[in-house]
JSON list of C-alpha atoms in Angstrom, two decimals:
[
{"chain": "A", "resi": 21, "resn": "MET", "atom": "CA", "xyz": [-28.88, -15.98, 9.16]},
{"chain": "A", "resi": 22, "resn": "LEU", "atom": "CA", "xyz": [-28.23, -17.79, 5.87]},
{"chain": "A", "resi": 23, "resn": "ALA", "atom": "CA", "xyz": [-30.74, -20.33, 4.59]},
{"chain": "A", "resi": 24, "resn": "VAL", "atom": "CA", "xyz": [-30.30, -22.23, 1.34]},
{"chain": "A", "resi": 25, "resn": "GLN", "atom": "CA", "xyz": [-33.38, -24.19, 0.30]},
{"chain": "A", "resi": 26, "resn": "GLN", "atom": "CA", "xyz": [-33.62, -26.82, -2.45]},
{"chain": "A", "resi": 27, "resn": "LEU", "atom": "CA", "xyz": [-30.95, -25.05, -4.50]},
{"chain": "A", "resi": 28, "resn": "GLU", "atom": "CA", "xyz": [-30.14, -26.25, -8.01]},
{"chain": "A", "resi": 29, "resn": "ALA", "atom": "CA", "xyz": [-27.38, -24.73, -10.15]},
{"chain": "A", "resi": 30, "resn": "GLY", "atom": "CA", "xyz": [-24.93, -25.66, -12.87]},
{"chain": "A", "resi": 31, "resn": "TYR", "atom": "CA", "xyz": [-23.08, -24.66, -16.02]},
{"chain": "A", "resi": 32, "resn": "GLY", "atom": "CA", "xyz": [-24.62, -24.83, -19.49]},
{"chain": "A", "resi": 33, "resn": "GLU", "atom": "CA", "xyz": [-26.60, -28.04, -19.73]},
{"chain": "A", "resi": 34, "resn": "SER", "atom": "CA", "xyz": [-24.86, -29.59, -16.73]},
{"chain": "A", "resi": 35, "resn": "VAL", "atom": "CA", "xyz": [-26.64, -29.64, -13.36]},
{"chain": "A", "resi": 36, "resn": "ILE", "atom": "CA", "xyz": [-24.06, -29.60, -10.54]},
{"chain": "A", "resi": 37, "resn": "LEU", "atom": "CA", "xyz": [-26.12, -28.84, -7.42]},
{"chain": "A", "resi": 38, "resn": "ARG", "atom": "CA", "xyz": [-29.27, -30.82, -6.74]},
{"chain": "A", "resi": 39, "resn": "GLN", "atom": "CA", "xyz": [-31.75, -29.73, -4.07]},
{"chain": "A", "resi": 40, "resn": "VAL", "atom": "CA", "xyz": [-29.10, -28.44, -1.67]},
{"chain": "A", "resi": 41, "resn": "THR", "atom": "CA", "xyz": [-30.44, -27.26, 1.68]},
{"chain": "A", "resi": 42, "resn": "LEU", "atom": "CA", "xyz": [-28.28, -25.85, 4.48]},
{"chain": "A", "resi": 43, "resn": "GLN", "atom": "CA", "xyz": [-28.19, -23.05, 7.02]},
{"chain": "A", "resi": 44, "resn": "VAL", "atom": "CA", "xyz": [-25.64, -20.92, 8.84]},
{"chain": "A", "resi": 45, "resn": "LYS", "atom": "CA", "xyz": [-26.61, -19.42, 12.19]},
{"chain": "A", "resi": 46, "resn": "PRO", "atom": "CA", "xyz": [-25.20, -16.13, 13.57]},
{"chain": "A", "resi": 47, "resn": "GLY", "atom": "CA", "xyz": [-21.65, -16.50, 14.89]},
{"chain": "A", "resi": 48, "resn": "GLN", "atom": "CA", "xyz": [-21.33, -20.07, 13.61]},
{"chain": "A", "resi": 49, "resn": "VAL", "atom": "CA", "xyz": [-18.49, -21.58, 11.58]},
{"chain": "A", "resi": 50, "resn": "VAL", "atom": "CA", "xyz": [-20.17, -24.03, 9.21]},
{"chain": "A", "resi": 51, "resn": "CYS", "atom": "CA", "xyz": [-17.88, -26.25, 7.13]},
{"chain": "A", "resi": 52, "resn": "LEU", "atom": "CA", "xyz": [-18.62, -27.67, 3.72]},
{"chain": "A", "resi": 53, "resn": "LEU", "atom": "CA", "xyz": [-16.77, -30.90, 2.95]},
{"chain": "A", "resi": 54, "resn": "GLY", "atom": "CA", "xyz": [-16.61, -33.32, 0.05]},
{"chain": "A", "resi": 55, "resn": "ARG", "atom": "CA", "xyz": [-14.30, -34.89, -2.47]},
{"chain": "A", "resi": 56, "resn": "ASN", "atom": "CA", "xyz": [-13.02, -32.90, -5.46]},
{"chain": "A", "resi": 57, "resn": "GLY", "atom": "CA", "xyz": [-15.67, -32.06, -8.03]},
{"chain": "A", "resi": 58, "resn": "VAL", "atom": "CA", "xyz": [-18.77, -32.53, -5.87]},
{"chain": "A", "resi": 59, "resn": "GLY", "atom": "CA", "xyz": [-19.93, -28.91, -6.15]},
{"chain": "A", "resi": 60, "resn": "LYS", "atom": "CA", "xyz": [-18.48, -26.99, -3.19]},
{"chain": "A", "resi": 61, "resn": "THR", "atom": "CA", "xyz": [-17.25, -24.06, -5.29]},
{"chain": "A", "resi": 62, "resn": "THR", "atom": "CA", "xyz": [-20.45, -24.08, -7.34]},
{"chain": "A", "resi": 63, "resn": "LEU", "atom": "CA", "xyz": [-22.43, -23.76, -4.12]},
{"chain": "A", "resi": 64, "resn": "MET", "atom": "CA", "xyz": [-20.29, -20.86, -2.92]},
{"chain": "A", "resi": 65, "resn": "LYS", "atom": "CA", "xyz": [-20.71, -19.05, -6.24]},
{"chain": "A", "resi": 66, "resn": "SER", "atom": "CA", "xyz": [-24.45, -19.64, -6.14]},
{"chain": "A", "resi": 67, "resn": "ILE", "atom": "CA", "xyz": [-24.77, -18.22, -2.62]},
{"chain": "A", "resi": 68, "resn": "MET", "atom": "CA", "xyz": [-22.76, -15.15, -3.65]},
{"chain": "A", "resi": 69, "resn": "GLY", "atom": "CA", "xyz": [-24.74, -14.73, -6.87]},
{"chain": "A", "resi": 70, "resn": "VAL", "atom": "CA", "xyz": [-21.78, -15.23, -9.20]},
{"chain": "A", "resi": 71, "resn": "LEU", "atom": "CA", "xyz": [-23.73, -18.20, -10.57]},
{"chain": "A", "resi": 72, "resn": "LYS", "atom": "CA", "xyz": [-27.49, -17.94, -10.97]},
{"chain": "A", "resi": 73, "resn": "ALA", "atom": "CA", "xyz": [-29.69, -20.49, -9.25]},
{"chain": "A", "resi": 74, "resn": "ARG", "atom": "CA", "xyz": [-31.95, -22.54, -11.51]},
{"chain": "A", "resi": 75, "resn": "ARG", "atom": "CA", "xyz": [-34.27, -23.54, -8.70]},
{"chain": "A", "resi": 76, "resn": "GLY", "atom": "CA", "xyz": [-34.54, -23.03, -4.96]},
{"chain": "A", "resi": 77, "resn": "THR", "atom": "CA", "xyz": [-33.81, -19.99, -2.81]},
{"chain": "A", "resi": 78, "resn": "VAL", "atom": "CA", "xyz": [-30.98, -18.22, -1.00]},
{"chain": "A", "resi": 79, "resn": "THR", "atom": "CA", "xyz": [-32.24, -16.23, 1.99]},
{"chain": "A", "resi": 80, "resn": "TYR", "atom": "CA", "xyz": [-30.08, -13.97, 4.17]},
{"chain": "A", "resi": 81, "resn": "LYS", "atom": "CA", "xyz": [-31.41, -12.39, 7.36]},
{"chain": "A", "resi": 82, "resn": "GLY", "atom": "CA", "xyz": [-34.93, -12.93, 6.09]},
{"chain": "A", "resi": 83, "resn": "ASP", "atom": "CA", "xyz": [-34.33, -11.35, 2.66]},
{"chain": "A", "resi": 84, "resn": "ASP", "atom": "CA", "xyz": [-34.65, -13.44, -0.49]},
{"chain": "A", "resi": 85, "resn": "LEU", "atom": "CA", "xyz": [-31.40, -12.91, -2.41]},
{"chain": "A", "resi": 86, "resn": "THR", "atom": "CA", "xyz": [-31.99, -15.54, -5.07]},
{"chain": "A", "resi": 87, "resn": "LYS", "atom": "CA", "xyz": [-32.31, -13.09, -7.98]},
{"chain": "A", "resi": 88, "resn": "GLN", "atom": "CA", "xyz": [-30.04, -10.37, -6.64]},
{"chain": "A", "resi": 89, "resn": "PRO", "atom": "CA", "xyz": [-26.58, -9.74, -8.19]},
{"chain": "A", "resi": 90, "resn": "PRO", "atom": "CA", "xyz": [-23.33, -10.23, -6.23]},
{"chain": "A", "resi": 91, "resn": "GLY", "atom": "CA", "xyz": [-22.92, -6.51, -5.52]},
{"chain": "A", "resi": 92, "resn": "GLN", "atom": "CA", "xyz": [-26.26, -6.33, -3.76]},
{"chain": "A", "resi": 93, "resn": "ARG", "atom": "CA", "xyz": [-25.46, -9.38, -1.69]},
{"chain": "A", "resi": 94, "resn": "ALA", "atom": "CA", "xyz": [-22.14, -7.84, -0.67]},
{"chain": "A", "resi": 95, "resn": "LYS", "atom": "CA", "xyz": [-23.87, -4.62, 0.38]},
{"chain": "A", "resi": 96, "resn": "LYS", "atom": "CA", "xyz": [-26.19, -6.63, 2.61]},
{"chain": "A", "resi": 97, "resn": "GLY", "atom": "CA", "xyz": [-23.18, -7.89, 4.56]},
{"chain": "A", "resi": 98, "resn": "ILE", "atom": "CA", "xyz": [-21.78, -10.96, 2.80]},
{"chain": "A", "resi": 99, "resn": "GLY", "atom": "CA", "xyz": [-18.02, -11.16, 2.22]},
{"chain": "A", "resi": 100, "resn": "TYR", "atom": "CA", "xyz": [-16.44, -13.63, -0.20]},
{"chain": "A", "resi": 101, "resn": "VAL", "atom": "CA", "xyz": [-12.93, -15.05, -0.54]},
{"chain": "A", "resi": 102, "resn": "PRO", "atom": "CA", "xyz": [-13.10, -17.12, -3.74]},
{"chain": "A", "resi": 103, "resn": "GLN", "atom": "CA", "xyz": [-11.07, -20.17, -4.61]},
{"chain": "A", "resi": 104, "resn": "GLY", "atom": "CA", "xyz": [-7.90, -18.97, -6.33]},
{"chain": "A", "resi": 105, "resn": "ARG", "atom": "CA", "xyz": [-8.07, -15.66, -4.44]},
{"chain": "A", "resi": 106, "resn": "GLU", "atom": "CA", "xyz": [-8.80, -13.51, -7.55]},
{"chain": "A", "resi": 107, "resn": "ILE", "atom": "CA", "xyz": [-6.82, -10.50, -6.41]},
{"chain": "A", "resi": 108, "resn": "PHE", "atom": "CA", "xyz": [-5.97, -7.82, -9.01]},
{"chain": "A", "resi": 109, "resn": "PRO", "atom": "CA", "xyz": [-2.30, -8.41, -9.91]},
{"chain": "A", "resi": 110, "resn": "GLN", "atom": "CA", "xyz": [-1.65, -4.95, -11.42]},
{"chain": "A", "resi": 111, "resn": "LEU", "atom": "CA", "xyz": [-3.10, -3.06, -8.44]},
{"chain": "A", "resi": 112, "resn": "THR", "atom": "CA", "xyz": [-1.13, -2.44, -5.28]},
{"chain": "A", "resi": 113, "resn": "VAL", "atom": "CA", "xyz": [-1.85, -4.27, -2.07]},
{"chain": "A", "resi": 114, "resn": "PHE", "atom": "CA", "xyz": [-3.42, -1.10, -0.67]},
{"chain": "A", "resi": 115, "resn": "GLU", "atom": "CA", "xyz": [-5.64, -0.68, -3.74]},
{"chain": "A", "resi": 116, "resn": "ASN", "atom": "CA", "xyz": [-6.76, -4.30, -3.55]},
{"chain": "A", "resi": 117, "resn": "VAL", "atom": "CA", "xyz": [-7.81, -3.94, 0.08]},
{"chain": "A", "resi": 118, "resn": "LEU", "atom": "CA", "xyz": [-9.48, -0.60, -0.68]},
{"chain": "A", "resi": 119, "resn": "LEU", "atom": "CA", "xyz": [-11.70, -2.35, -3.22]},
{"chain": "A", "resi": 120, "resn": "GLY", "atom": "CA", "xyz": [-13.27, -4.22, -0.31]},
{"chain": "A", "resi": 121, "resn": "LEU", "atom": "CA", "xyz": [-14.91, -0.95, 0.71]},
{"chain": "A", "resi": 122, "resn": "GLU", "atom": "CA", "xyz": [-16.93, -0.98, -2.52]},
{"chain": "A", "resi": 123, "resn": "ALA", "atom": "CA", "xyz": [-19.21, -3.50, -0.83]},
{"chain": "A", "resi": 124, "resn": "VAL", "atom": "CA", "xyz": [-20.31, -0.85, 1.66]},
{"chain": "A", "resi": 125, "resn": "GLY", "atom": "CA", "xyz": [-22.84, 1.29, -0.13]},
{"chain": "A", "resi": 126, "resn": "GLY", "atom": "CA", "xyz": [-24.84, 4.42, 0.55]},
{"chain": "A", "resi": 127, "resn": "LYS", "atom": "CA", "xyz": [-24.32, 6.47, 3.69]},
{"chain": "A", "resi": 128, "resn": "LYS", "atom": "CA", "xyz": [-22.33, 3.64, 5.28]},
{"chain": "A", "resi": 129, "resn": "ARG", "atom": "CA", "xyz": [-19.59, 3.90, 2.64]},
{"chain": "A", "resi": 130, "resn": "ARG", "atom": "CA", "xyz": [-16.19, 4.33, 4.26]},
{"chain": "A", "resi": 131, "resn": "GLN", "atom": "CA", "xyz": [-13.08, 6.01, 2.93]},
{"chain": "A", "resi": 132, "resn": "VAL", "atom": "CA", "xyz": [-10.68, 4.39, 5.37]},
{"chain": "A", "resi": 133, "resn": "ILE", "atom": "CA", "xyz": [-9.82, 0.70, 5.65]},
{"chain": "A", "resi": 134, "resn": "PRO", "atom": "CA", "xyz": [-11.01, -0.55, 9.07]},
{"chain": "A", "resi": 135, "resn": "GLU", "atom": "CA", "xyz": [-8.18, -1.39, 11.43]},
{"chain": "A", "resi": 136, "resn": "SER", "atom": "CA", "xyz": [-9.89, -4.70, 12.19]},
{"chain": "A", "resi": 137, "resn": "ALA", "atom": "CA", "xyz": [-9.39, -5.85, 8.59]},
{"chain": "A", "resi": 138, "resn": "ILE", "atom": "CA", "xyz": [-5.64, -5.27, 8.66]},
{"chain": "A", "resi": 139, "resn": "ALA", "atom": "CA", "xyz": [-4.82, -6.08, 12.28]},
{"chain": "A", "resi": 140, "resn": "LYS", "atom": "CA", "xyz": [-5.36, -9.77, 11.57]},
{"chain": "A", "resi": 141, "resn": "PHE", "atom": "CA", "xyz": [-2.69, -9.66, 8.81]},
{"chain": "A", "resi": 142, "resn": "PRO", "atom": "CA", "xyz": [0.08, -7.41, 10.17]},
{"chain": "A", "resi": 143, "resn": "VAL", "atom": "CA", "xyz": [2.41, -8.24, 7.28]},
{"chain": "A", "resi": 144, "resn": "LEU", "atom": "CA", "xyz": [0.20, -6.44, 4.73]},
{"chain": "A", "resi": 145, "resn": "PRO", "atom": "CA", "xyz": [0.77, -2.74, 5.61]},
{"chain": "A", "resi": 146, "resn": "ALA", "atom": "CA", "xyz": [4.48, -3.15, 4.93]},
{"chain": "A", "resi": 147, "resn": "MET", "atom": "CA", "xyz": [3.55, -4.36, 1.43]},
{"chain": "A", "resi": 148, "resn": "TYR", "atom": "CA", "xyz": [0.99, -1.66, 0.60]},
{"chain": "A", "resi": 149, "resn": "ASP", "atom": "CA", "xyz": [3.02, -0.31, -2.33]},
{"chain": "A", "resi": 150, "resn": "ARG", "atom": "CA", "xyz": [3.77, -3.69, -3.89]},
{"chain": "A", "resi": 151, "resn": "LYS", "atom": "CA", "xyz": [1.72, -5.04, -6.79]},
{"chain": "A", "resi": 152, "resn": "GLY", "atom": "CA", "xyz": [-0.65, -7.83, -5.84]},
{"chain": "A", "resi": 153, "resn": "GLY", "atom": "CA", "xyz": [0.81, -10.05, -8.54]},
{"chain": "A", "resi": 154, "resn": "ASP", "atom": "CA", "xyz": [4.25, -9.85, -6.93]},
{"chain": "A", "resi": 155, "resn": "LEU", "atom": "CA", "xyz": [3.11, -11.52, -3.71]},
{"chain": "A", "resi": 156, "resn": "SER", "atom": "CA", "xyz": [3.49, -15.20, -2.90]},
{"chain": "A", "resi": 157, "resn": "GLY", "atom": "CA", "xyz": [0.42, -17.42, -2.96]},
{"chain": "A", "resi": 158, "resn": "GLY", "atom": "CA", "xyz": [0.11, -17.28, 0.80]},
{"chain": "A", "resi": 159, "resn": "GLN", "atom": "CA", "xyz": [0.45, -13.49, 0.86]},
{"chain": "A", "resi": 160, "resn": "GLN", "atom": "CA", "xyz": [-2.20, -13.20, -1.87]},
{"chain": "A", "resi": 161, "resn": "GLN", "atom": "CA", "xyz": [-4.52, -15.34, 0.24]},
{"chain": "A", "resi": 162, "resn": "GLN", "atom": "CA", "xyz": [-4.03, -13.02, 3.20]},
{"chain": "A", "resi": 163, "resn": "LEU", "atom": "CA", "xyz": [-4.70, -10.07, 0.89]},
{"chain": "A", "resi": 164, "resn": "ALA", "atom": "CA", "xyz": [-7.94, -11.61, -0.41]},
{"chain": "A", "resi": 165, "resn": "PHE", "atom": "CA", "xyz": [-9.01, -12.30, 3.18]},
{"chain": "A", "resi": 166, "resn": "ALA", "atom": "CA", "xyz": [-8.26, -8.71, 4.26]},
{"chain": "A", "resi": 167, "resn": "ARG", "atom": "CA", "xyz": [-10.14, -7.35, 1.24]},
{"chain": "A", "resi": 168, "resn": "ALA", "atom": "CA", "xyz": [-13.23, -9.33, 2.24]},
{"chain": "A", "resi": 169, "resn": "LEU", "atom": "CA", "xyz": [-12.95, -8.17, 5.86]},
{"chain": "A", "resi": 170, "resn": "ALA", "atom": "CA", "xyz": [-12.66, -4.50, 4.84]},
{"chain": "A", "resi": 171, "resn": "SER", "atom": "CA", "xyz": [-16.45, -4.28, 4.50]},
{"chain": "A", "resi": 172, "resn": "GLU", "atom": "CA", "xyz": [-16.86, -5.78, 8.00]},
{"chain": "A", "resi": 173, "resn": "PRO", "atom": "CA", "xyz": [-19.25, -8.50, 6.79]},
{"chain": "A", "resi": 174, "resn": "GLU", "atom": "CA", "xyz": [-21.68, -10.36, 9.01]},
{"chain": "A", "resi": 175, "resn": "LEU", "atom": "CA", "xyz": [-21.31, -13.50, 6.87]},
{"chain": "A", "resi": 176, "resn": "LEU", "atom": "CA", "xyz": [-18.02, -14.59, 5.32]},
{"chain": "A", "resi": 177, "resn": "LEU", "atom": "CA", "xyz": [-17.77, -17.21, 2.56]},
{"chain": "A", "resi": 178, "resn": "LEU", "atom": "CA", "xyz": [-14.35, -18.87, 2.39]},
{"chain": "A", "resi": 179, "resn": "ASP", "atom": "CA", "xyz": [-13.68, -21.19, -0.56]},
{"chain": "A", "resi": 180, "resn": "GLU", "atom": "CA", "xyz": [-10.61, -23.40, -0.06]},
{"chain": "A", "resi": 181, "resn": "PRO", "atom": "CA", "xyz": [-8.54, -20.79, 1.85]},
{"chain": "A", "resi": 182, "resn": "CYS", "atom": "CA", "xyz": [-5.72, -23.29, 2.55]},
{"chain": "A", "resi": 183, "resn": "GLU", "atom": "CA", "xyz": [-5.27, -24.45, -1.03]},
{"chain": "A", "resi": 184, "resn": "GLY", "atom": "CA", "xyz": [-1.68, -24.26, -2.23]},
{"chain": "A", "resi": 185, "resn": "ILE", "atom": "CA", "xyz": [-0.23, -22.19, 0.61]},
{"chain": "A", "resi": 186, "resn": "GLN", "atom": "CA", "xyz": [2.56, -22.86, 3.08]},
{"chain": "A", "resi": 187, "resn": "PRO", "atom": "CA", "xyz": [1.81, -24.36, 6.51]},
{"chain": "A", "resi": 188, "resn": "SER", "atom": "CA", "xyz": [2.78, -21.21, 8.44]},
{"chain": "A", "resi": 189, "resn": "ILE", "atom": "CA", "xyz": [0.12, -19.15, 6.64]},
{"chain": "A", "resi": 190, "resn": "VAL", "atom": "CA", "xyz": [-2.41, -21.97, 7.05]},
{"chain": "A", "resi": 191, "resn": "ASP", "atom": "CA", "xyz": [-1.79, -21.58, 10.78]},
{"chain": "A", "resi": 192, "resn": "ASP", "atom": "CA", "xyz": [-2.29, -17.81, 10.48]},
{"chain": "A", "resi": 193, "resn": "ILE", "atom": "CA", "xyz": [-5.60, -18.30, 8.67]},
{"chain": "A", "resi": 194, "resn": "ARG", "atom": "CA", "xyz": [-6.72, -20.77, 11.33]},
{"chain": "A", "resi": 195, "resn": "ASP", "atom": "CA", "xyz": [-5.94, -18.17, 13.98]},
{"chain": "A", "resi": 196, "resn": "VAL", "atom": "CA", "xyz": [-7.89, -15.51, 12.07]},
{"chain": "A", "resi": 197, "resn": "ILE", "atom": "CA", "xyz": [-10.95, -17.76, 11.77]},
{"chain": "A", "resi": 198, "resn": "ARG", "atom": "CA", "xyz": [-10.79, -18.58, 15.46]},
{"chain": "A", "resi": 199, "resn": "SER", "atom": "CA", "xyz": [-10.49, -14.88, 16.26]},
{"chain": "A", "resi": 200, "resn": "ILE", "atom": "CA", "xyz": [-13.54, -14.05, 14.12]},
{"chain": "A", "resi": 201, "resn": "LYS", "atom": "CA", "xyz": [-15.45, -16.89, 15.74]},
{"chain": "A", "resi": 202, "resn": "ALA", "atom": "CA", "xyz": [-14.53, -15.69, 19.23]},
{"chain": "A", "resi": 203, "resn": "GLY", "atom": "CA", "xyz": [-15.77, -12.20, 18.37]},
{"chain": "A", "resi": 204, "resn": "GLY", "atom": "CA", "xyz": [-19.22, -13.64, 17.66]},
{"chain": "A", "resi": 205, "resn": "GLU", "atom": "CA", "xyz": [-20.16, -10.93, 15.15]},
{"chain": "A", "resi": 206, "resn": "THR", "atom": "CA", "xyz": [-19.39, -12.72, 11.87]},
{"chain": "A", "resi": 207, "resn": "ALA", "atom": "CA", "xyz": [-20.63, -16.14, 10.77]},
{"chain": "A", "resi": 208, "resn": "ILE", "atom": "CA", "xyz": [-18.49, -18.19, 8.37]},
{"chain": "A", "resi": 209, "resn": "LEU", "atom": "CA", "xyz": [-19.29, -20.75, 5.68]},
{"chain": "A", "resi": 210, "resn": "LEU", "atom": "CA", "xyz": [-16.02, -22.54, 4.94]},
{"chain": "A", "resi": 211, "resn": "ALA", "atom": "CA", "xyz": [-15.39, -24.95, 2.05]},
{"chain": "A", "resi": 212, "resn": "GLU", "atom": "CA", "xyz": [-12.13, -26.78, 2.62]},
{"chain": "A", "resi": 213, "resn": "GLN", "atom": "CA", "xyz": [-10.40, -30.06, 1.74]},
{"chain": "A", "resi": 214, "resn": "SER", "atom": "CA", "xyz": [-8.31, -30.33, 4.89]},
{"chain": "A", "resi": 215, "resn": "LEU", "atom": "CA", "xyz": [-10.24, -32.35, 7.44]},
{"chain": "A", "resi": 216, "resn": "GLU", "atom": "CA", "xyz": [-7.77, -31.49, 10.19]},
{"chain": "A", "resi": 217, "resn": "PHE", "atom": "CA", "xyz": [-8.26, -27.79, 9.49]},
{"chain": "A", "resi": 218, "resn": "VAL", "atom": "CA", "xyz": [-12.07, -27.78, 9.50]},
{"chain": "A", "resi": 219, "resn": "LYS", "atom": "CA", "xyz": [-12.23, -29.89, 12.64]},
{"chain": "A", "resi": 220, "resn": "SER", "atom": "CA", "xyz": [-10.05, -27.31, 14.40]},
{"chain": "A", "resi": 221, "resn": "VAL", "atom": "CA", "xyz": [-12.42, -24.41, 13.65]},
{"chain": "A", "resi": 222, "resn": "GLY", "atom": "CA", "xyz": [-15.87, -25.75, 12.74]},
{"chain": "A", "resi": 223, "resn": "ASP", "atom": "CA", "xyz": [-19.12, -25.90, 14.70]},
{"chain": "A", "resi": 224, "resn": "TYR", "atom": "CA", "xyz": [-21.28, -27.74, 12.18]},
{"chain": "A", "resi": 225, "resn": "PHE", "atom": "CA", "xyz": [-20.52, -29.74, 9.04]},
{"chain": "A", "resi": 226, "resn": "TYR", "atom": "CA", "xyz": [-22.17, -30.61, 5.73]},
{"chain": "A", "resi": 227, "resn": "ILE", "atom": "CA", "xyz": [-20.82, -33.16, 3.28]},
{"chain": "A", "resi": 228, "resn": "LEU", "atom": "CA", "xyz": [-21.59, -32.82, -0.43]},
{"chain": "A", "resi": 229, "resn": "GLU", "atom": "CA", "xyz": [-21.69, -35.87, -2.66]},
{"chain": "A", "resi": 230, "resn": "LYS", "atom": "CA", "xyz": [-22.66, -35.73, -6.34]},
{"chain": "A", "resi": 231, "resn": "GLY", "atom": "CA", "xyz": [-24.04, -32.24, -5.86]},
{"chain": "A", "resi": 232, "resn": "SER", "atom": "CA", "xyz": [-26.33, -33.06, -2.95]},
{"chain": "A", "resi": 233, "resn": "ILE", "atom": "CA", "xyz": [-26.03, -32.88, 0.83]},
{"chain": "A", "resi": 234, "resn": "ALA", "atom": "CA", "xyz": [-25.26, -36.48, 1.80]},
{"chain": "A", "resi": 235, "resn": "TRP", "atom": "CA", "xyz": [-24.58, -35.93, 5.50]},
{"chain": "A", "resi": 236, "resn": "GLU", "atom": "CA", "xyz": [-24.70, -33.24, 8.18]},
{"chain": "A", "resi": 237, "resn": "GLY", "atom": "CA", "xyz": [-23.84, -33.08, 11.85]},
{"chain": "A", "resi": 238, "resn": "GLY", "atom": "CA", "xyz": [-21.70, -31.65, 14.63]},
{"chain": "A", "resi": 239, "resn": "LEU", "atom": "CA", "xyz": [-18.05, -32.31, 15.37]},
{"chain": "A", "resi": 240, "resn": "SER", "atom": "CA", "xyz": [-18.78, -35.29, 17.61]},
{"chain": "A", "resi": 241, "resn": "ASP", "atom": "CA", "xyz": [-20.79, -36.88, 14.78]},
{"chain": "A", "resi": 242, "resn": "LEU", "atom": "CA", "xyz": [-17.96, -36.57, 12.27]},
{"chain": "A", "resi": 243, "resn": "ASN", "atom": "CA", "xyz": [-16.51, -39.97, 13.13]},
{"chain": "A", "resi": 244, "resn": "ASP", "atom": "CA", "xyz": [-14.18, -42.35, 11.32]},
{"chain": "A", "resi": 245, "resn": "GLU", "atom": "CA", "xyz": [-17.04, -44.19, 9.64]},
{"chain": "A", "resi": 246, "resn": "VAL", "atom": "CA", "xyz": [-18.46, -40.98, 8.14]},
{"chain": "A", "resi": 247, "resn": "ILE", "atom": "CA", "xyz": [-15.00, -39.85, 7.03]},
{"chain": "A", "resi": 248, "resn": "ARG", "atom": "CA", "xyz": [-14.24, -43.22, 5.43]},
{"chain": "A", "resi": 249, "resn": "HIS", "atom": "CA", "xyz": [-17.58, -43.38, 3.63]},
{"chain": "A", "resi": 250, "resn": "TYR", "atom": "CA", "xyz": [-17.81, -39.83, 2.26]},
{"chain": "A", "resi": 251, "resn": "LEU", "atom": "CA", "xyz": [-14.33, -38.29, 2.26]},
{"chain": "A", "resi": 252, "resn": "THR", "atom": "CA", "xyz": [-11.64, -40.95, 1.86]},
{"chain": "A", "resi": 253, "resn": "VAL", "atom": "CA", "xyz": [-10.32, -41.08, -1.69]}
]
């Protein structure tokens, strides 16, 4: 479904990603691990097109997206929940979720938020009239998640969804990811610091180190030696 080949990207003169290659298969939850500052967010931005690739390719369902802007990638079925959520604080909760429909272009454009996007976050409809900036961090994370799901994506990019939120909402997000996985219609690429969290939802794992893929494998391969070598601070 998603294939990243020999990707290089960075900021200004700095090269952050070096020859990164990974893939996400349909229905899979693939987890991206690594210490702080190794390039996980840079990789997510590069896949979404927020950051232009310097070399390499990003291919989705056989289409080369490498030079396409974020809007085109979204219209092809890629949803994105960025690190820091990036909701619009002056818009209402309803308006924020409605913006997720912008990703659905042409004749497929909807005027109504799909029930499936909201059903996973039942607290949101009661907050529809509240400004996004008035919500707690955890509520904003749920809002950003629902906004991404509004377009009913086939691939969902989640960048640090558990960062800075209370344990109860972390549990809710875990349940949502498991529900999406069980449905089998949406693949997920998840960048996350919490090893316990990714092990509870992931099918396959990549570890970034100094901007390159240093290790990859399944859950049974993610043993104490690997964790100690690549992830222990």
